[in-house]
Amino acid sequence: MSHVFVDESTARDYLMAAALVDPQGLDRARRAIRALRMPGQPRLHMKKESDRRRRLILTSVAELAPKVTIYRAGTSYRTELERRERCLRALVADIARNGHTHLYLERDASLVRRDRQQLIEATRMVGYADRLRYQHESATSEPLLAIPDAVAWAWAKGGEWRRRCEQVVVDVIDV
């Protein structure tokens, strides 16, 4: 019962970060991420954090040791929607190949319907439609969505930020 948490960055290339979290460590990881929130802060979001907080978040994410795969779709695709679709298809193929069972995507109301249709098609294409449970969640209700948010943000920024998350990135796949 493996759990994969997904978020994206569109800062440069289109990046979709998929963080695999050990199912036995889910509760501990959620507590660790919640503990990073400031009083009154409903969620972590790298774009809105100070550099000091970003360093703390990335250090904490590294300590949780998720296995993150980054799917990168460059400008050869015409639209961001097309880039997202290509990344989702590659992600689903990898999920099926590795036997993961749960997929959590950060909720963007404008994309949920389209994502669901693409996920139906992608899981059918790889013969995994009856095995993968997927859902869109808000980062306020699923704290572990902060992991792919942090890694995608840092990877897109490059330099020091990328170095801070390199140890948890197991693969970068160009789609």
Short mmCIF file of N, CA and C in Angstrom, two decimals:
data_model
loop_
_atom_site.label_atom_id
_atom_site.label_comp_id
_atom_site.label_asym_id
_atom_site.label_seq_id
_atom_site.Cartn_x
_atom_site.Cartn_y
_atom_site.Cartn_z
N MET A 1 0.83 -1.19 0.00
CA MET A 1 0.00 0.00 0.00
C MET A 1 0.87 1.25 0.00
N SER A 2 1.46 1.57 -1.11
CA SER A 2 2.35 2.72 -1.21
C SER A 2 1.56 3.98 -1.53
N HIS A 3 2.00 5.09 -0.97
CA HIS A 3 1.32 6.36 -1.14
C HIS A 3 2.22 7.34 -1.87
N VAL A 4 1.69 7.94 -2.94
CA VAL A 4 2.43 8.90 -3.75
C VAL A 4 1.69 10.23 -3.68
N PHE A 5 2.45 11.29 -3.36
CA PHE A 5 1.89 12.63 -3.22
C PHE A 5 2.48 13.51 -4.32
N VAL A 6 1.61 14.27 -5.01
CA VAL A 6 2.03 14.97 -6.23
C VAL A 6 1.67 16.45 -6.18
N ASP A 7 2.64 17.26 -6.58
CA ASP A 7 2.41 18.68 -6.80
C ASP A 7 3.29 19.11 -7.97
N GLU A 8 3.11 20.34 -8.40
CA GLU A 8 3.80 20.80 -9.60
C GLU A 8 4.45 22.15 -9.38
N SER A 9 5.34 22.49 -10.28
CA SER A 9 5.90 23.82 -10.36
C SER A 9 5.90 24.22 -11.83
N THR A 10 5.50 25.44 -12.08
CA THR A 10 5.50 25.94 -13.45
C THR A 10 6.44 27.13 -13.59
N ALA A 11 7.35 27.27 -12.64
CA ALA A 11 8.24 28.43 -12.61
C ALA A 11 9.12 28.53 -13.86
N ARG A 12 9.68 27.41 -14.29
CA ARG A 12 10.49 27.39 -15.51
C ARG A 12 9.90 26.33 -16.42
N ASP A 13 10.51 25.16 -16.43
CA ASP A 13 9.86 24.03 -17.11
C ASP A 13 8.65 23.64 -16.28
N TYR A 14 7.81 22.82 -16.88
CA TYR A 14 6.71 22.26 -16.11
C TYR A 14 7.28 21.05 -15.36
N LEU A 15 7.24 21.09 -14.04
CA LEU A 15 7.75 20.00 -13.22
C LEU A 15 6.61 19.42 -12.39
N MET A 16 6.51 18.11 -12.39
CA MET A 16 5.58 17.43 -11.53
C MET A 16 6.42 16.55 -10.60
N ALA A 17 6.34 16.83 -9.31
CA ALA A 17 7.10 16.06 -8.32
C ALA A 17 6.18 15.04 -7.69
N ALA A 18 6.62 13.79 -7.68
CA ALA A 18 5.86 12.69 -7.08
C ALA A 18 6.68 12.12 -5.94
N ALA A 19 6.19 12.29 -4.72
CA ALA A 19 6.91 11.86 -3.52
C ALA A 19 6.31 10.57 -2.98
N LEU A 20 7.12 9.53 -2.95
CA LEU A 20 6.72 8.25 -2.38
C LEU A 20 7.09 8.27 -0.90
N VAL A 21 6.09 8.07 -0.06
CA VAL A 21 6.31 8.08 1.38
C VAL A 21 6.01 6.68 1.90
N ASP A 22 6.92 6.17 2.71
CA ASP A 22 6.77 4.84 3.31
C ASP A 22 5.45 4.78 4.06
N PRO A 23 4.58 3.82 3.73
CA PRO A 23 3.27 3.77 4.38
C PRO A 23 3.35 3.61 5.90
N GLN A 24 4.39 2.98 6.39
CA GLN A 24 4.52 2.83 7.84
C GLN A 24 4.94 4.13 8.52
N GLY A 25 5.41 5.09 7.74
CA GLY A 25 5.83 6.36 8.31
C GLY A 25 4.89 7.51 8.03
N LEU A 26 3.70 7.22 7.51
CA LEU A 26 2.77 8.30 7.15
C LEU A 26 2.38 9.17 8.33
N ASP A 27 2.02 8.56 9.44
CA ASP A 27 1.59 9.35 10.61
C ASP A 27 2.73 10.21 11.13
N ARG A 28 3.91 9.64 11.24
CA ARG A 28 5.08 10.38 11.72
C ARG A 28 5.38 11.54 10.76
N ALA A 29 5.32 11.28 9.46
CA ALA A 29 5.61 12.32 8.47
C ALA A 29 4.57 13.44 8.55
N ARG A 30 3.31 13.08 8.70
CA ARG A 30 2.27 14.11 8.82
C ARG A 30 2.50 14.98 10.07
N ARG A 31 2.84 14.35 11.18
CA ARG A 31 3.12 15.12 12.40
C ARG A 31 4.30 16.06 12.18
N ALA A 32 5.34 15.59 11.51
CA ALA A 32 6.52 16.41 11.26
C ALA A 32 6.18 17.62 10.40
N ILE A 33 5.40 17.41 9.37
CA ILE A 33 5.02 18.52 8.49
C ILE A 33 4.11 19.49 9.23
N ARG A 34 3.14 18.99 9.97
CA ARG A 34 2.25 19.88 10.74
C ARG A 34 3.05 20.72 11.73
N ALA A 35 4.08 20.13 12.33
CA ALA A 35 4.89 20.84 13.32
C ALA A 35 5.65 22.01 12.70
N LEU A 36 5.84 22.00 11.40
CA LEU A 36 6.54 23.08 10.71
C LEU A 36 5.66 24.31 10.48
N ARG A 37 4.35 24.12 10.58
CA ARG A 37 3.45 25.25 10.34
C ARG A 37 3.55 26.27 11.47
N MET A 38 3.49 27.51 11.10
CA MET A 38 3.48 28.60 12.07
C MET A 38 2.08 28.68 12.67
N PRO A 39 1.93 29.25 13.87
CA PRO A 39 0.60 29.40 14.46
C PRO A 39 -0.35 30.11 13.49
N GLY A 40 -1.49 29.50 13.28
CA GLY A 40 -2.49 30.06 12.37
C GLY A 40 -2.25 29.77 10.90
N GLN A 41 -1.14 29.16 10.58
CA GLN A 41 -0.82 28.85 9.18
C GLN A 41 -1.51 27.54 8.81
N PRO A 42 -2.40 27.55 7.83
CA PRO A 42 -3.15 26.33 7.50
C PRO A 42 -2.34 25.28 6.73
N ARG A 43 -1.26 25.73 6.07
CA ARG A 43 -0.46 24.82 5.25
C ARG A 43 0.90 25.43 4.98
N LEU A 44 1.82 24.58 4.55
CA LEU A 44 3.12 25.06 4.09
C LEU A 44 3.03 25.28 2.59
N HIS A 45 3.61 26.36 2.12
CA HIS A 45 3.67 26.62 0.69
C HIS A 45 4.95 27.39 0.43
N MET A 46 5.88 26.76 -0.27
CA MET A 46 7.23 27.32 -0.43
C MET A 46 7.23 28.72 -1.03
N LYS A 47 6.31 28.98 -1.92
CA LYS A 47 6.28 30.28 -2.58
C LYS A 47 6.07 31.42 -1.57
N LYS A 48 5.41 31.10 -0.46
CA LYS A 48 5.06 32.15 0.51
C LYS A 48 5.95 32.16 1.75
N GLU A 49 6.96 31.30 1.79
CA GLU A 49 7.82 31.20 2.97
C GLU A 49 9.05 32.09 2.83
N SER A 50 9.63 32.46 3.97
CA SER A 50 10.90 33.19 3.96
C SER A 50 12.02 32.20 3.63
N ASP A 51 13.18 32.71 3.26
CA ASP A 51 14.31 31.83 2.95
C ASP A 51 14.70 30.99 4.17
N ARG A 52 14.68 31.57 5.35
CA ARG A 52 15.02 30.82 6.56
C ARG A 52 14.05 29.65 6.75
N ARG A 53 12.77 29.91 6.55
CA ARG A 53 11.77 28.85 6.69
C ARG A 53 11.92 27.82 5.56
N ARG A 54 12.25 28.25 4.37
CA ARG A 54 12.45 27.32 3.26
C ARG A 54 13.58 26.35 3.58
N ARG A 55 14.66 26.87 4.14
CA ARG A 55 15.78 25.99 4.52
C ARG A 55 15.33 24.98 5.57
N LEU A 56 14.59 25.42 6.56
CA LEU A 56 14.07 24.53 7.60
C LEU A 56 13.16 23.47 7.01
N ILE A 57 12.27 23.87 6.13
CA ILE A 57 11.32 22.92 5.51
C ILE A 57 12.09 21.88 4.69
N LEU A 58 13.03 22.33 3.87
CA LEU A 58 13.79 21.39 3.04
C LEU A 58 14.64 20.44 3.88
N THR A 59 15.19 20.92 4.96
CA THR A 59 15.94 20.05 5.87
C THR A 59 15.02 19.00 6.48
N SER A 60 13.84 19.43 6.90
CA SER A 60 12.87 18.51 7.49
C SER A 60 12.38 17.48 6.48
N VAL A 61 12.14 17.91 5.26
CA VAL A 61 11.72 16.99 4.20
C VAL A 61 12.82 15.96 3.97
N ALA A 62 14.06 16.39 3.91
CA ALA A 62 15.18 15.45 3.70
C ALA A 62 15.24 14.42 4.83
N GLU A 63 14.97 14.84 6.05
CA GLU A 63 14.99 13.92 7.19
C GLU A 63 13.89 12.87 7.09
N LEU A 64 12.78 13.21 6.44
CA LEU A 64 11.69 12.25 6.26
C LEU A 64 12.03 11.21 5.20
N ALA A 65 13.01 11.50 4.37
CA ALA A 65 13.53 10.60 3.34
C ALA A 65 12.49 10.03 2.38
N PRO A 66 11.63 10.90 1.81
CA PRO A 66 10.74 10.40 0.76
C PRO A 66 11.59 10.09 -0.48
N LYS A 67 11.02 9.32 -1.38
CA LYS A 67 11.68 9.08 -2.67
C LYS A 67 10.89 9.87 -3.69
N VAL A 68 11.53 10.87 -4.27
CA VAL A 68 10.84 11.80 -5.16
C VAL A 68 11.32 11.60 -6.58
N THR A 69 10.36 11.46 -7.48
CA THR A 69 10.64 11.45 -8.91
C THR A 69 10.08 12.74 -9.48
N ILE A 70 10.88 13.38 -10.31
CA ILE A 70 10.44 14.61 -10.96
C ILE A 70 10.19 14.30 -12.43
N TYR A 71 9.01 14.64 -12.88
CA TYR A 71 8.64 14.50 -14.30
C TYR A 71 8.71 15.91 -14.88
N ARG A 72 9.48 16.05 -15.96
CA ARG A 72 9.73 17.37 -16.53
C ARG A 72 9.23 17.39 -17.98
N ALA A 73 8.37 18.34 -18.25
CA ALA A 73 7.86 18.54 -19.62
C ALA A 73 8.31 19.92 -20.08
N GLY A 74 9.13 19.94 -21.07
CA GLY A 74 9.66 21.20 -21.57
C GLY A 74 8.71 21.91 -22.51
N THR A 75 9.26 22.82 -23.25
CA THR A 75 8.45 23.69 -24.10
C THR A 75 8.07 23.04 -25.44
N SER A 76 8.41 21.78 -25.62
CA SER A 76 8.02 21.13 -26.87
C SER A 76 6.50 20.87 -26.91
N TYR A 77 5.87 20.95 -25.76
CA TYR A 77 4.40 20.83 -25.70
C TYR A 77 3.82 22.24 -25.77
N ARG A 78 2.69 22.35 -26.42
CA ARG A 78 2.12 23.67 -26.70
C ARG A 78 1.58 24.38 -25.48
N THR A 79 0.94 23.63 -24.57
CA THR A 79 0.29 24.28 -23.45
C THR A 79 0.68 23.61 -22.13
N GLU A 80 0.42 24.31 -21.07
CA GLU A 80 0.67 23.76 -19.74
C GLU A 80 -0.23 22.54 -19.49
N LEU A 81 -1.45 22.58 -20.00
CA LEU A 81 -2.35 21.42 -19.84
C LEU A 81 -1.78 20.19 -20.53
N GLU A 82 -1.21 20.38 -21.69
CA GLU A 82 -0.60 19.27 -22.41
C GLU A 82 0.61 18.73 -21.64
N ARG A 83 1.40 19.62 -21.08
CA ARG A 83 2.56 19.20 -20.28
C ARG A 83 2.10 18.40 -19.06
N ARG A 84 1.05 18.88 -18.40
CA ARG A 84 0.52 18.18 -17.22
C ARG A 84 0.03 16.78 -17.61
N GLU A 85 -0.68 16.69 -18.72
CA GLU A 85 -1.18 15.39 -19.18
C GLU A 85 -0.04 14.41 -19.43
N ARG A 86 1.02 14.87 -20.08
CA ARG A 86 2.16 13.98 -20.37
C ARG A 86 2.82 13.51 -19.08
N CYS A 87 2.95 14.42 -18.13
CA CYS A 87 3.55 14.04 -16.85
C CYS A 87 2.66 13.04 -16.11
N LEU A 88 1.35 13.27 -16.11
CA LEU A 88 0.43 12.34 -15.45
C LEU A 88 0.50 10.95 -16.06
N ARG A 89 0.57 10.89 -17.38
CA ARG A 89 0.65 9.58 -18.05
C ARG A 89 1.93 8.84 -17.67
N ALA A 90 3.04 9.55 -17.65
CA ALA A 90 4.31 8.92 -17.25
C ALA A 90 4.26 8.49 -15.79
N LEU A 91 3.68 9.33 -14.95
CA LEU A 91 3.54 9.00 -13.53
C LEU A 91 2.71 7.74 -13.33
N VAL A 92 1.59 7.64 -13.99
CA VAL A 92 0.71 6.47 -13.85
C VAL A 92 1.42 5.21 -14.34
N ALA A 93 2.14 5.31 -15.43
CA ALA A 93 2.89 4.14 -15.92
C ALA A 93 3.91 3.69 -14.88
N ASP A 94 4.61 4.63 -14.25
CA ASP A 94 5.57 4.28 -13.20
C ASP A 94 4.88 3.70 -11.97
N ILE A 95 3.76 4.28 -11.59
CA ILE A 95 3.00 3.77 -10.44
C ILE A 95 2.60 2.32 -10.69
N ALA A 96 2.09 2.04 -11.87
CA ALA A 96 1.67 0.67 -12.21
C ALA A 96 2.88 -0.27 -12.20
N ARG A 97 3.98 0.15 -12.78
CA ARG A 97 5.17 -0.68 -12.85
C ARG A 97 5.71 -1.01 -11.45
N ASN A 98 5.56 -0.06 -10.52
CA ASN A 98 6.10 -0.25 -9.18
C ASN A 98 5.07 -0.73 -8.16
N GLY A 99 3.82 -0.90 -8.58
CA GLY A 99 2.80 -1.46 -7.70
C GLY A 99 2.29 -0.54 -6.61
N HIS A 100 2.38 0.77 -6.82
CA HIS A 100 1.85 1.72 -5.83
C HIS A 100 0.33 1.72 -5.90
N THR A 101 -0.31 2.05 -4.80
CA THR A 101 -1.76 1.90 -4.74
C THR A 101 -2.55 3.17 -4.47
N HIS A 102 -1.89 4.21 -3.94
CA HIS A 102 -2.60 5.44 -3.58
C HIS A 102 -1.88 6.65 -4.17
N LEU A 103 -2.67 7.51 -4.81
CA LEU A 103 -2.14 8.72 -5.43
C LEU A 103 -2.94 9.92 -4.92
N TYR A 104 -2.21 10.89 -4.39
CA TYR A 104 -2.82 12.13 -3.90
C TYR A 104 -2.27 13.29 -4.70
N LEU A 105 -3.17 14.03 -5.34
CA LEU A 105 -2.77 15.18 -6.13
C LEU A 105 -3.28 16.44 -5.45
N GLU A 106 -2.47 17.49 -5.48
CA GLU A 106 -2.93 18.75 -4.90
C GLU A 106 -4.12 19.25 -5.72
N ARG A 107 -5.18 19.60 -5.00
CA ARG A 107 -6.42 20.03 -5.64
C ARG A 107 -6.27 21.41 -6.28
N ASP A 108 -6.60 21.46 -7.54
CA ASP A 108 -6.77 22.71 -8.27
C ASP A 108 -8.12 22.54 -8.95
N ALA A 109 -9.12 23.24 -8.45
CA ALA A 109 -10.50 23.04 -8.91
C ALA A 109 -10.63 23.12 -10.42
N SER A 110 -9.80 23.93 -11.05
CA SER A 110 -9.90 24.07 -12.51
C SER A 110 -9.36 22.84 -13.25
N LEU A 111 -8.65 21.95 -12.54
CA LEU A 111 -8.02 20.80 -13.20
C LEU A 111 -8.62 19.45 -12.79
N VAL A 112 -9.41 19.41 -11.75
CA VAL A 112 -9.87 18.13 -11.20
C VAL A 112 -10.59 17.28 -12.24
N ARG A 113 -11.54 17.86 -12.92
CA ARG A 113 -12.33 17.10 -13.90
C ARG A 113 -11.44 16.55 -15.02
N ARG A 114 -10.58 17.40 -15.54
CA ARG A 114 -9.67 16.98 -16.61
C ARG A 114 -8.71 15.90 -16.12
N ASP A 115 -8.15 16.10 -14.92
CA ASP A 115 -7.25 15.11 -14.34
C ASP A 115 -7.95 13.76 -14.21
N ARG A 116 -9.15 13.75 -13.70
CA ARG A 116 -9.87 12.49 -13.50
C ARG A 116 -10.04 11.74 -14.82
N GLN A 117 -10.39 12.46 -15.86
CA GLN A 117 -10.55 11.82 -17.16
C GLN A 117 -9.21 11.27 -17.65
N GLN A 118 -8.15 12.05 -17.49
CA GLN A 118 -6.83 11.59 -17.92
C GLN A 118 -6.35 10.41 -17.08
N LEU A 119 -6.65 10.42 -15.81
CA LEU A 119 -6.25 9.31 -14.94
C LEU A 119 -7.02 8.03 -15.29
N ILE A 120 -8.28 8.17 -15.63
CA ILE A 120 -9.06 7.01 -16.07
C ILE A 120 -8.42 6.41 -17.31
N GLU A 121 -8.13 7.26 -18.28
CA GLU A 121 -7.51 6.78 -19.53
C GLU A 121 -6.13 6.19 -19.29
N ALA A 122 -5.31 6.86 -18.49
CA ALA A 122 -3.94 6.41 -18.25
C ALA A 122 -3.92 5.08 -17.50
N THR A 123 -4.77 4.93 -16.49
CA THR A 123 -4.78 3.66 -15.74
C THR A 123 -5.32 2.52 -16.61
N ARG A 124 -6.27 2.80 -17.46
CA ARG A 124 -6.77 1.76 -18.38
C ARG A 124 -5.68 1.35 -19.37
N MET A 125 -4.93 2.33 -19.87
CA MET A 125 -3.88 2.05 -20.85
C MET A 125 -2.82 1.09 -20.30
N VAL A 126 -2.53 1.21 -19.02
CA VAL A 126 -1.49 0.36 -18.43
C VAL A 126 -2.09 -0.81 -17.64
N GLY A 127 -3.40 -1.02 -17.75
CA GLY A 127 -4.05 -2.14 -17.09
C GLY A 127 -4.05 -2.04 -15.57
N TYR A 128 -4.21 -0.82 -15.06
CA TYR A 128 -4.11 -0.61 -13.61
C TYR A 128 -5.34 0.10 -13.04
N ALA A 129 -6.41 0.14 -13.82
CA ALA A 129 -7.60 0.91 -13.43
C ALA A 129 -8.23 0.44 -12.13
N ASP A 130 -8.17 -0.84 -11.86
CA ASP A 130 -8.82 -1.36 -10.65
C ASP A 130 -7.89 -1.41 -9.44
N ARG A 131 -6.65 -0.97 -9.60
CA ARG A 131 -5.68 -1.06 -8.50
C ARG A 131 -5.28 0.27 -7.89
N LEU A 132 -5.40 1.35 -8.65
CA LEU A 132 -4.93 2.65 -8.16
C LEU A 132 -6.10 3.49 -7.65
N ARG A 133 -5.97 3.90 -6.39
CA ARG A 133 -6.92 4.86 -5.82
C ARG A 133 -6.28 6.23 -5.91
N TYR A 134 -7.00 7.17 -6.51
CA TYR A 134 -6.45 8.52 -6.62
C TYR A 134 -7.48 9.52 -6.16
N GLN A 135 -6.97 10.60 -5.60
CA GLN A 135 -7.86 11.65 -5.13
C GLN A 135 -7.14 12.98 -5.13
N HIS A 136 -7.93 14.02 -5.29
CA HIS A 136 -7.41 15.38 -5.21
C HIS A 136 -7.70 15.87 -3.79
N GLU A 137 -6.67 16.40 -3.16
CA GLU A 137 -6.80 16.90 -1.79
C GLU A 137 -6.24 18.31 -1.72
N SER A 138 -6.72 19.05 -0.76
CA SER A 138 -6.11 20.36 -0.51
C SER A 138 -4.91 20.14 0.40
N ALA A 139 -3.94 21.01 0.31
CA ALA A 139 -2.76 20.89 1.15
C ALA A 139 -3.09 21.17 2.62
N THR A 140 -4.21 21.80 2.89
CA THR A 140 -4.61 22.00 4.28
C THR A 140 -5.13 20.71 4.90
N SER A 141 -5.76 19.86 4.09
CA SER A 141 -6.27 18.60 4.63
C SER A 141 -5.27 17.45 4.51
N GLU A 142 -4.32 17.52 3.59
CA GLU A 142 -3.28 16.48 3.46
C GLU A 142 -1.91 17.15 3.54
N PRO A 143 -1.34 17.19 4.75
CA PRO A 143 -0.07 17.89 4.94
C PRO A 143 1.08 17.34 4.11
N LEU A 144 1.04 16.07 3.73
CA LEU A 144 2.17 15.50 2.98
C LEU A 144 2.27 16.03 1.56
N LEU A 145 1.28 16.77 1.11
CA LEU A 145 1.41 17.45 -0.18
C LEU A 145 2.46 18.57 -0.10
N ALA A 146 2.87 18.92 1.10
CA ALA A 146 3.95 19.90 1.25
C ALA A 146 5.28 19.34 0.76
N ILE A 147 5.44 18.03 0.78
CA ILE A 147 6.71 17.42 0.34
C ILE A 147 6.93 17.67 -1.15
N PRO A 148 6.01 17.26 -2.04
CA PRO A 148 6.28 17.54 -3.45
C PRO A 148 6.27 19.04 -3.77
N ASP A 149 5.51 19.82 -3.02
CA ASP A 149 5.53 21.27 -3.22
C ASP A 149 6.94 21.80 -2.96
N ALA A 150 7.53 21.40 -1.85
CA ALA A 150 8.86 21.88 -1.48
C ALA A 150 9.92 21.43 -2.48
N VAL A 151 9.87 20.16 -2.88
CA VAL A 151 10.88 19.64 -3.78
C VAL A 151 10.73 20.24 -5.18
N ALA A 152 9.52 20.35 -5.68
CA ALA A 152 9.31 20.94 -7.00
C ALA A 152 9.77 22.40 -7.02
N TRP A 153 9.44 23.13 -5.96
CA TRP A 153 9.85 24.53 -5.88
C TRP A 153 11.37 24.63 -5.88
N ALA A 154 12.02 23.84 -5.03
CA ALA A 154 13.48 23.91 -4.89
C ALA A 154 14.17 23.48 -6.18
N TRP A 155 13.65 22.44 -6.82
CA TRP A 155 14.25 21.96 -8.07
C TRP A 155 14.16 23.03 -9.16
N ALA A 156 13.01 23.67 -9.23
CA ALA A 156 12.82 24.72 -10.24
C ALA A 156 13.73 25.92 -9.97
N LYS A 157 13.95 26.26 -8.71
CA LYS A 157 14.80 27.40 -8.37
C LYS A 157 16.26 27.13 -8.69
N GLY A 158 16.69 25.88 -8.54
CA GLY A 158 18.08 25.54 -8.83
C GLY A 158 19.02 26.00 -7.74
N GLY A 159 20.33 25.93 -8.03
CA GLY A 159 21.37 26.41 -7.11
C GLY A 159 21.30 25.77 -5.74
N GLU A 160 21.45 26.60 -4.71
CA GLU A 160 21.41 26.14 -3.32
C GLU A 160 20.15 25.35 -3.02
N TRP A 161 19.03 25.83 -3.54
CA TRP A 161 17.74 25.20 -3.24
C TRP A 161 17.71 23.77 -3.78
N ARG A 162 18.16 23.60 -5.00
CA ARG A 162 18.17 22.26 -5.59
C ARG A 162 19.11 21.34 -4.80
N ARG A 163 20.26 21.85 -4.43
CA ARG A 163 21.20 21.03 -3.64
C ARG A 163 20.57 20.55 -2.34
N ARG A 164 19.70 21.36 -1.76
CA ARG A 164 19.07 20.99 -0.49
C ARG A 164 18.07 19.84 -0.62
N CYS A 165 17.62 19.56 -1.83
CA CYS A 165 16.64 18.47 -2.00
C CYS A 165 17.18 17.32 -2.84
N GLU A 166 18.38 17.44 -3.37
CA GLU A 166 18.93 16.41 -4.26
C GLU A 166 18.93 15.01 -3.65
N GLN A 167 19.17 14.90 -2.36
CA GLN A 167 19.28 13.59 -1.74
C GLN A 167 17.96 12.82 -1.74
N VAL A 168 16.82 13.50 -1.89
CA VAL A 168 15.55 12.77 -1.91
C VAL A 168 15.05 12.54 -3.34
N VAL A 169 15.66 13.19 -4.33
CA VAL A 169 15.25 13.01 -5.72
C VAL A 169 15.95 11.78 -6.28
N VAL A 170 15.15 10.77 -6.59
CA VAL A 170 15.72 9.51 -7.09
C VAL A 170 15.77 9.47 -8.60
N ASP A 171 14.98 10.30 -9.28
CA ASP A 171 14.99 10.29 -10.73
C ASP A 171 14.36 11.57 -11.26
N VAL A 172 14.83 12.00 -12.43
CA VAL A 172 14.23 13.10 -13.18
C VAL A 172 13.94 12.54 -14.55
N ILE A 173 12.68 12.54 -14.92
CA ILE A 173 12.24 11.94 -16.17
C ILE A 173 11.71 13.01 -17.11
N ASP A 174 12.33 13.12 -18.27
CA ASP A 174 11.83 14.03 -19.29
C ASP A 174 10.75 13.31 -20.08
N VAL A 175 9.61 13.96 -20.19
CA VAL A 175 8.49 13.35 -20.93
C VAL A 175 8.30 14.02 -22.27
#
